[in-house]
Amino acid sequence: MGEQPIFSTRAHVFQIDPTTKKNWVPTSKHAVTVSYFYDSTRNVYRIISLDGSKAIINSTITPNMTFTKTSQKFGQWADSRANTVYGLGFSSENNLLKFAEKFAEFKEAARLAKEKSQEKMELTSTPSQESATGDLQSPLTPESINGTDDERGTTPETPQYLPEPRAEPSQNQLPFSHSSSSINKHWEAELAALKGNNAKLTAALLESTANVKQWKQQLAAYQEEAERLHTRVTELECVSGQMTVIKSQKTELNQTIEELESALKSKEEELERLKEEVESANEFQTQKESLTQKLQETEERNQTLETQLAEIEQRLEGSQLERDAFRKSLRTLLELLDGKIFELTELRDSLARLIEGSSS
């Protein structure tokens, strides 16, 4: 099955500045998907995040890692293999707590998987070491030096089982001494052959030890290459596994683009309306300026009329004074006329009495 995503969330990704080791450097322009992956074949948990096709987080969870919550919406952990510190900024504290819980859960699972893997390696390595040791030591066993029981049966051992020789004449002692010397030469030749075989076996053992070291180095190189290839395969699987997420994000982006286009269209319409309002405002401004000029002219005329009115009022006031004086003189004249009329009336009456008196 390979690696499969088992938990995903969205966050802003940061890495510690490698020069200062203090400042955070953002590795994503916006919030991206951060996922926990589990490899069932190797019992490995990893945190992976992609920004497009670039892997900005590729961190294998080990038992000595710790996720630290530094603020209400920010957390971090150190990855010694990548020689960096990752930081995640979440949109809410609830998302941060869920990510931290999963981190602790998968960290414990990684610890248990590592212990089981070590136990299996110990169980499998112990018999293989014993068998290898036995194979290397087998050429030096007593059977290889002295031969098997069948070989020992064919080997002359007359000196061990011959009865004690009796006192014979001297002519019978020469064949026995000749036979003993031939046996000694045979054993010396066997011993020399065994020494040569032992030297060859020792050289072969040293050569096999050197080959084992070389094989271990090659195995380590192959393991590193396999790890690199597996990382690349994991990244590709992660890309393919996140295709649905990318498609959903693409759909969301298309919807967002459509919304932005409609919003842009409405903004353009509003801009056209505002342009029309600006044009009408310019017309209003022109009318305002003309009205202001007319008002100023009216105010000037008003001031002229006020001046003329003041002059007319002054003239009217003078006319009023003259009229009052005329009325006063007229009243005086009327009073004089009244006196004269009264005197004439008395004179008439006197003349009338005189006429009446004279006629009688």
Short mmCIF file of C-alpha atoms in Angstrom, two decimals:
data_model
loop_
_atom_site.label_atom_id
_atom_site.label_comp_id
_atom_site.label_asym_id
_atom_site.label_seq_id
_atom_site.Cartn_x
_atom_site.Cartn_y
_atom_site.Cartn_z
CA MET A 1 0.00 0.00 0.00
CA GLY A 2 2.94 2.40 0.59
CA GLU A 3 2.44 5.58 2.58
CA GLN A 4 -1.09 6.76 3.20
CA PRO A 5 -2.29 10.09 4.71
CA ILE A 6 -3.93 9.52 8.10
CA PHE A 7 -4.52 13.11 9.26
CA SER A 8 -4.49 16.47 7.46
CA THR A 9 -4.91 20.10 8.42
CA ARG A 10 -4.04 23.53 7.00
CA ALA A 11 -1.45 25.92 8.39
CA HIS A 12 1.19 28.48 7.47
CA VAL A 13 4.64 26.81 7.35
CA PHE A 14 7.83 28.40 8.72
CA GLN A 15 11.48 27.32 9.18
CA ILE A 16 14.08 28.74 11.51
CA ASP A 17 16.65 31.02 9.90
CA PRO A 18 19.78 28.82 9.47
CA THR A 19 22.11 31.79 10.00
CA THR A 20 20.60 33.51 13.03
CA LYS A 21 18.75 30.49 14.51
CA LYS A 22 16.28 33.03 15.93
CA ASN A 23 14.05 34.45 13.22
CA TRP A 24 11.30 32.54 11.42
CA VAL A 25 11.38 32.39 7.63
CA PRO A 26 8.02 31.67 5.90
CA THR A 27 8.23 28.82 3.37
CA SER A 28 4.66 29.23 2.10
CA LYS A 29 2.90 32.38 0.91
CA HIS A 30 -0.46 31.14 2.19
CA ALA A 31 -1.91 28.33 4.28
CA VAL A 32 -1.07 24.87 2.85
CA THR A 33 -2.08 21.30 3.65
CA VAL A 34 0.06 19.59 6.33
CA SER A 35 -0.46 15.81 6.56
CA TYR A 36 0.65 12.87 8.70
CA PHE A 37 1.66 9.86 6.56
CA TYR A 38 2.10 6.27 7.73
CA ASP A 39 4.29 3.70 5.93
CA SER A 40 2.92 0.28 6.93
CA THR A 41 5.86 -1.58 5.36
CA ARG A 42 8.46 0.22 7.49
CA ASN A 43 6.30 1.34 10.44
CA VAL A 44 7.36 4.94 9.86
CA TYR A 45 5.33 8.11 10.52
CA ARG A 46 6.17 11.28 8.63
CA ILE A 47 4.92 14.89 8.38
CA ILE A 48 4.72 16.05 4.78
CA SER A 49 3.58 19.33 3.26
CA LEU A 50 3.69 20.45 -0.35
CA ASP A 51 3.57 23.94 -1.81
CA GLY A 52 2.66 23.12 -5.38
CA SER A 53 5.13 20.38 -6.37
CA LYS A 54 7.80 21.42 -3.82
CA ALA A 55 8.06 19.54 -0.53
CA ILE A 56 8.47 22.21 2.16
CA ILE A 57 8.13 19.69 5.04
CA ASN A 58 9.50 16.13 4.97
CA SER A 59 10.06 15.19 8.60
CA THR A 60 10.22 11.63 9.95
CA ILE A 61 8.78 11.37 13.47
CA THR A 62 11.22 9.86 15.99
CA PRO A 63 10.70 9.07 19.69
CA ASN A 64 13.00 11.93 20.80
CA MET A 65 11.00 14.64 19.00
CA THR A 66 8.79 17.07 20.91
CA PHE A 67 6.06 19.37 19.59
CA THR A 68 6.00 22.61 21.59
CA LYS A 69 3.08 25.05 21.70
CA THR A 70 4.68 28.50 21.83
CA SER A 71 1.50 30.59 21.53
CA GLN A 72 -2.25 30.23 21.17
CA LYS A 73 -2.04 29.43 17.45
CA PHE A 74 1.65 28.54 16.86
CA GLY A 75 3.68 25.39 17.50
CA GLN A 76 7.12 24.06 16.56
CA TRP A 77 9.35 20.96 16.60
CA ALA A 78 13.03 20.29 15.86
CA ASP A 79 14.18 17.77 13.22
CA SER A 80 17.79 16.73 13.76
CA ARG A 81 17.93 14.81 10.49
CA ALA A 82 16.92 17.84 8.46
CA ASN A 83 18.98 20.07 10.80
CA THR A 84 16.18 22.61 11.13
CA VAL A 85 13.20 23.66 13.23
CA TYR A 86 9.73 23.68 11.70
CA GLY A 87 6.97 26.07 12.80
CA LEU A 88 3.24 25.97 12.02
CA GLY A 89 0.77 28.83 12.34
CA PHE A 90 -2.84 27.66 12.62
CA SER A 91 -6.07 29.55 12.09
CA SER A 92 -7.45 28.49 15.49
CA GLU A 93 -6.27 27.02 18.76
CA ASN A 94 -8.48 23.95 18.22
CA ASN A 95 -6.53 23.00 15.07
CA LEU A 96 -3.25 23.43 16.97
CA LEU A 97 -4.42 21.16 19.81
CA LYS A 98 -5.56 18.46 17.35
CA PHE A 99 -2.20 18.55 15.56
CA ALA A 100 -0.33 18.33 18.89
CA GLU A 101 -2.45 15.34 20.00
CA LYS A 102 -1.73 13.50 16.76
CA PHE A 103 1.97 14.32 17.09
CA ALA A 104 2.12 12.77 20.57
CA GLU A 105 0.09 9.74 19.43
CA PHE A 106 2.27 9.02 16.38
CA LYS A 107 5.44 9.69 18.37
CA GLU A 108 4.44 6.96 20.86
CA ALA A 109 3.56 4.64 17.97
CA ALA A 110 6.98 5.31 16.41
CA ARG A 111 8.65 4.47 19.73
CA LEU A 112 6.78 1.15 20.02
CA ALA A 113 7.55 0.30 16.38
CA LYS A 114 11.25 1.03 16.94
CA GLU A 115 11.35 -1.23 20.02
CA LYS A 116 9.66 -4.07 18.12
CA SER A 117 12.03 -3.61 15.19
CA GLN A 118 15.04 -3.76 17.53
CA GLU A 119 13.73 -6.94 19.16
CA LYS A 120 13.24 -8.58 15.75
CA MET A 121 16.75 -7.56 14.67
CA GLU A 122 18.24 -9.02 17.85
CA LEU A 123 16.35 -12.29 17.38
CA THR A 124 17.38 -12.61 13.74
CA SER A 125 20.97 -11.47 14.22
CA THR A 126 21.83 -13.90 17.08
CA PRO A 127 21.37 -17.21 15.13
CA SER A 128 23.05 -15.79 12.03
CA GLN A 129 26.08 -14.75 14.10
CA GLU A 130 26.30 -18.17 15.69
CA SER A 131 26.09 -19.95 12.32
CA ALA A 132 28.68 -17.63 10.79
CA THR A 133 31.03 -18.20 13.74
CA GLY A 134 30.58 -21.94 13.42
CA ASP A 135 31.32 -21.86 9.70
CA LEU A 136 34.46 -19.83 10.21
CA GLN A 137 35.72 -22.00 13.06
CA SER A 138 34.82 -25.34 11.50
CA PRO A 139 38.11 -25.74 9.57
CA LEU A 140 40.02 -25.53 12.88
CA THR A 141 38.15 -28.24 14.82
CA PRO A 142 39.95 -31.36 16.04
CA GLU A 143 38.15 -33.43 13.39
CA SER A 144 39.62 -31.22 10.64
CA ILE A 145 43.09 -31.58 12.14
CA ASN A 146 43.00 -35.26 13.12
CA GLY A 147 40.49 -36.41 10.49
CA THR A 148 37.25 -38.39 11.00
CA ASP A 149 36.97 -41.81 12.49
CA ASP A 150 37.14 -43.38 9.02
CA GLU A 151 40.21 -41.33 8.15
CA ARG A 152 41.84 -42.30 11.42
CA GLY A 153 41.14 -45.95 10.58
CA THR A 154 43.19 -45.64 7.41
CA THR A 155 45.99 -43.78 9.18
CA PRO A 156 48.78 -46.08 10.45
CA GLU A 157 48.84 -46.02 14.25
CA THR A 158 50.99 -49.07 14.78
CA PRO A 159 53.27 -47.38 17.30
CA GLN A 160 50.32 -46.96 19.71
CA TYR A 161 49.05 -50.56 19.59
CA LEU A 162 52.14 -52.71 18.89
CA PRO A 163 53.15 -54.88 21.78
CA GLU A 164 56.41 -54.22 23.42
CA PRO A 165 59.15 -55.64 21.28
CA ARG A 166 61.03 -58.59 22.55
CA ALA A 167 64.74 -58.87 22.62
CA GLU A 168 65.62 -59.96 19.12
CA PRO A 169 68.85 -60.21 17.34
CA SER A 170 70.20 -56.98 15.89
CA GLN A 171 69.28 -57.87 12.33
CA ASN A 172 65.56 -57.73 13.29
CA GLN A 173 65.80 -54.20 14.74
CA LEU A 174 66.56 -52.44 11.42
CA PRO A 175 63.13 -52.93 9.76
CA PHE A 176 61.34 -51.58 12.86
CA SER A 177 63.44 -48.43 13.02
CA HIS A 178 62.92 -47.87 9.30
CA SER A 179 59.10 -48.20 9.74
CA SER A 180 59.08 -45.71 12.68
CA SER A 181 61.01 -43.09 10.72
CA SER A 182 58.62 -43.39 7.76
CA ILE A 183 55.64 -42.91 10.10
CA ASN A 184 57.26 -39.81 11.63
CA LYS A 185 57.90 -38.38 8.14
CA HIS A 186 54.27 -39.06 7.25
CA TRP A 187 53.01 -37.24 10.35
CA GLU A 188 55.41 -34.35 9.73
CA ALA A 189 54.05 -34.07 6.19
CA GLU A 190 50.48 -34.17 7.55
CA LEU A 191 51.36 -31.49 10.14
CA ALA A 192 52.95 -29.29 7.48
CA ALA A 193 49.86 -29.71 5.27
CA LEU A 194 47.61 -28.83 8.21
CA LYS A 195 49.72 -25.77 8.99
CA GLY A 196 49.47 -24.69 5.35
CA ASN A 197 45.71 -25.24 5.41
CA ASN A 198 45.48 -23.29 8.69
CA ALA A 199 47.43 -20.39 7.17
CA LYS A 200 45.18 -20.44 4.09
CA LEU A 201 42.09 -20.51 6.30
CA THR A 202 43.41 -17.62 8.40
CA ALA A 203 44.09 -15.57 5.27
CA ALA A 204 40.63 -16.46 3.97
CA LEU A 205 39.13 -15.44 7.33
CA LEU A 206 40.92 -12.05 7.23
CA GLU A 207 39.88 -11.56 3.62
CA SER A 208 36.26 -12.45 4.46
CA THR A 209 36.38 -10.00 7.42
CA ALA A 210 37.59 -7.24 5.09
CA ASN A 211 34.92 -8.23 2.59
CA VAL A 212 32.30 -8.07 5.36
CA LYS A 213 33.38 -4.52 6.21
CA GLN A 214 33.25 -3.58 2.53
CA TRP A 215 29.85 -5.23 2.22
CA LYS A 216 28.63 -3.30 5.26
CA GLN A 217 29.79 -0.03 3.68
CA GLN A 218 28.11 -0.96 0.41
CA LEU A 219 24.99 -1.95 2.33
CA ALA A 220 24.96 1.42 4.12
CA ALA A 221 25.37 3.19 0.76
CA TYR A 222 22.59 1.08 -0.71
CA GLN A 223 20.39 1.85 2.31
CA GLU A 224 21.03 5.60 1.90
CA GLU A 225 20.23 5.34 -1.81
CA ALA A 226 17.12 3.29 -1.01
CA GLU A 227 16.10 5.89 1.59
CA ARG A 228 16.59 8.67 -0.94
CA LEU A 229 14.62 6.77 -3.57
CA HIS A 230 11.95 5.96 -1.02
CA THR A 231 11.75 9.64 -0.07
CA ARG A 232 11.34 10.55 -3.72
CA VAL A 233 8.71 7.84 -4.18
CA THR A 234 6.97 9.09 -1.05
CA GLU A 235 6.97 12.63 -2.40
CA LEU A 236 5.51 11.39 -5.68
CA GLU A 237 2.93 9.30 -3.79
CA CYS A 238 2.18 12.32 -1.64
CA VAL A 239 1.67 14.38 -4.78
CA SER A 240 -0.62 11.71 -6.23
CA GLY A 241 -2.35 11.24 -2.86
CA GLN A 242 -3.02 14.93 -2.62
CA MET A 243 -4.40 15.22 -6.14
CA THR A 244 -7.93 15.14 -4.75
CA VAL A 245 -7.01 17.88 -2.31
CA ILE A 246 -5.38 19.85 -5.13
CA LYS A 247 -8.47 19.31 -7.31
CA SER A 248 -10.73 20.52 -4.51
CA GLN A 249 -8.40 23.47 -3.98
CA LYS A 250 -8.50 24.11 -7.74
CA THR A 251 -12.30 24.01 -7.63
CA GLU A 252 -12.27 26.40 -4.69
CA LEU A 253 -9.82 28.63 -6.54
CA ASN A 254 -12.02 28.57 -9.65
CA GLN A 255 -15.02 29.50 -7.52
CA THR A 256 -12.96 32.21 -5.86
CA ILE A 257 -11.85 33.47 -9.30
CA GLU A 258 -15.47 33.55 -10.47
CA GLU A 259 -16.48 35.40 -7.33
CA LEU A 260 -13.59 37.81 -7.81
CA GLU A 261 -14.54 38.31 -11.45
CA SER A 262 -18.15 39.04 -10.49
CA ALA A 263 -16.91 41.34 -7.74
CA LEU A 264 -14.59 43.00 -10.27
CA LYS A 265 -17.47 43.42 -12.67
CA SER A 266 -19.60 44.98 -9.96
CA LYS A 267 -16.68 47.21 -9.02
CA GLU A 268 -16.31 48.26 -12.65
CA GLU A 269 -20.02 49.06 -12.79
CA GLU A 270 -19.70 50.98 -9.57
CA LEU A 271 -16.66 52.76 -11.02
CA GLU A 272 -18.67 53.74 -14.08
CA ARG A 273 -21.45 54.97 -11.80
CA LEU A 274 -18.91 56.91 -9.79
CA LYS A 275 -17.51 58.38 -13.00
CA GLU A 276 -20.99 59.51 -13.98
CA GLU A 277 -21.46 60.93 -10.50
CA VAL A 278 -18.12 62.69 -10.81
CA GLU A 279 -19.17 64.13 -14.17
CA SER A 280 -22.48 65.25 -12.69
CA ALA A 281 -20.57 66.58 -9.71
CA ASN A 282 -18.38 68.53 -12.12
CA GLU A 283 -21.50 69.90 -13.75
CA PHE A 284 -22.85 70.72 -10.31
CA GLN A 285 -19.54 72.37 -9.51
CA THR A 286 -19.81 74.47 -12.69
CA GLN A 287 -23.36 75.39 -11.83
CA LYS A 288 -22.25 76.13 -8.29
CA GLU A 289 -19.50 78.40 -9.55
CA SER A 290 -21.94 80.20 -11.88
CA LEU A 291 -24.47 80.49 -9.07
CA THR A 292 -21.74 81.68 -6.75
CA GLN A 293 -20.78 84.33 -9.29
CA LYS A 294 -24.40 85.32 -9.72
CA LEU A 295 -24.81 85.42 -5.96
CA GLN A 296 -21.76 87.60 -5.69
CA GLU A 297 -23.15 89.91 -8.35
CA THR A 298 -26.49 89.90 -6.54
CA GLU A 299 -24.74 90.72 -3.27
CA GLU A 300 -22.94 93.57 -5.00
CA ARG A 301 -26.27 94.82 -6.42
CA ASN A 302 -27.78 94.35 -3.00
CA GLN A 303 -25.06 96.46 -1.49
CA THR A 304 -25.65 99.13 -4.18
CA LEU A 305 -29.38 99.02 -3.50
CA GLU A 306 -28.74 99.20 0.23
CA THR A 307 -26.60 102.26 -0.38
CA GLN A 308 -29.30 103.77 -2.56
CA LEU A 309 -31.91 102.82 0.03
CA ALA A 310 -29.87 104.51 2.73
CA GLU A 311 -29.64 107.62 0.59
CA ILE A 312 -33.40 107.47 -0.11
CA GLU A 313 -34.05 106.99 3.59
CA GLN A 314 -31.88 109.97 4.33
CA ARG A 315 -33.75 111.93 1.66
CA LEU A 316 -37.05 110.65 3.00
CA GLU A 317 -36.02 111.64 6.47
CA GLY A 318 -35.13 115.09 5.18
CA SER A 319 -38.47 115.25 3.32
CA GLN A 320 -40.22 114.15 6.47
CA LEU A 321 -38.55 116.92 8.38
CA GLU A 322 -39.47 119.40 5.67
CA ARG A 323 -43.03 118.11 5.63
CA ASP A 324 -43.23 118.41 9.40
CA ALA A 325 -41.94 121.96 9.17
CA PHE A 326 -44.46 122.69 6.37
CA ARG A 327 -47.25 121.20 8.43
CA LYS A 328 -46.15 123.25 11.38
CA SER A 329 -46.06 126.46 9.33
CA LEU A 330 -49.39 125.50 7.74
CA ARG A 331 -50.91 124.94 11.13
CA THR A 332 -49.66 128.32 12.23
CA LEU A 333 -51.12 129.84 9.11
CA LEU A 334 -54.44 128.10 9.78
CA GLU A 335 -54.44 129.43 13.30
CA LEU A 336 -53.84 132.92 11.90
CA LEU A 337 -56.63 132.43 9.35
CA ASP A 338 -58.94 131.18 12.07
CA GLY A 339 -58.20 134.37 14.08
CA LYS A 340 -58.77 136.53 11.03
CA ILE A 341 -61.97 134.70 10.14
CA PHE A 342 -63.17 135.14 13.69
CA GLU A 343 -62.37 138.82 13.55
CA LEU A 344 -64.15 139.15 10.16
CA THR A 345 -67.13 137.31 11.58
CA GLU A 346 -67.30 139.72 14.51
CA LEU A 347 -66.88 142.59 12.07
CA ARG A 348 -69.73 141.26 9.92
CA ASP A 349 -71.90 140.83 12.92
CA SER A 350 -71.12 144.40 13.99
CA LEU A 351 -71.87 145.75 10.55
CA ALA A 352 -75.11 143.77 10.46
CA ARG A 353 -76.20 145.27 13.78
CA LEU A 354 -75.24 148.65 12.63
CA ILE A 355 -77.27 148.25 9.48
CA GLU A 356 -80.22 146.98 11.43
CA GLY A 357 -79.91 149.83 13.91
CA SER A 358 -79.73 152.41 11.22
CA SER A 359 -82.76 151.14 9.41
CA SER A 360 -84.90 151.25 12.48
#
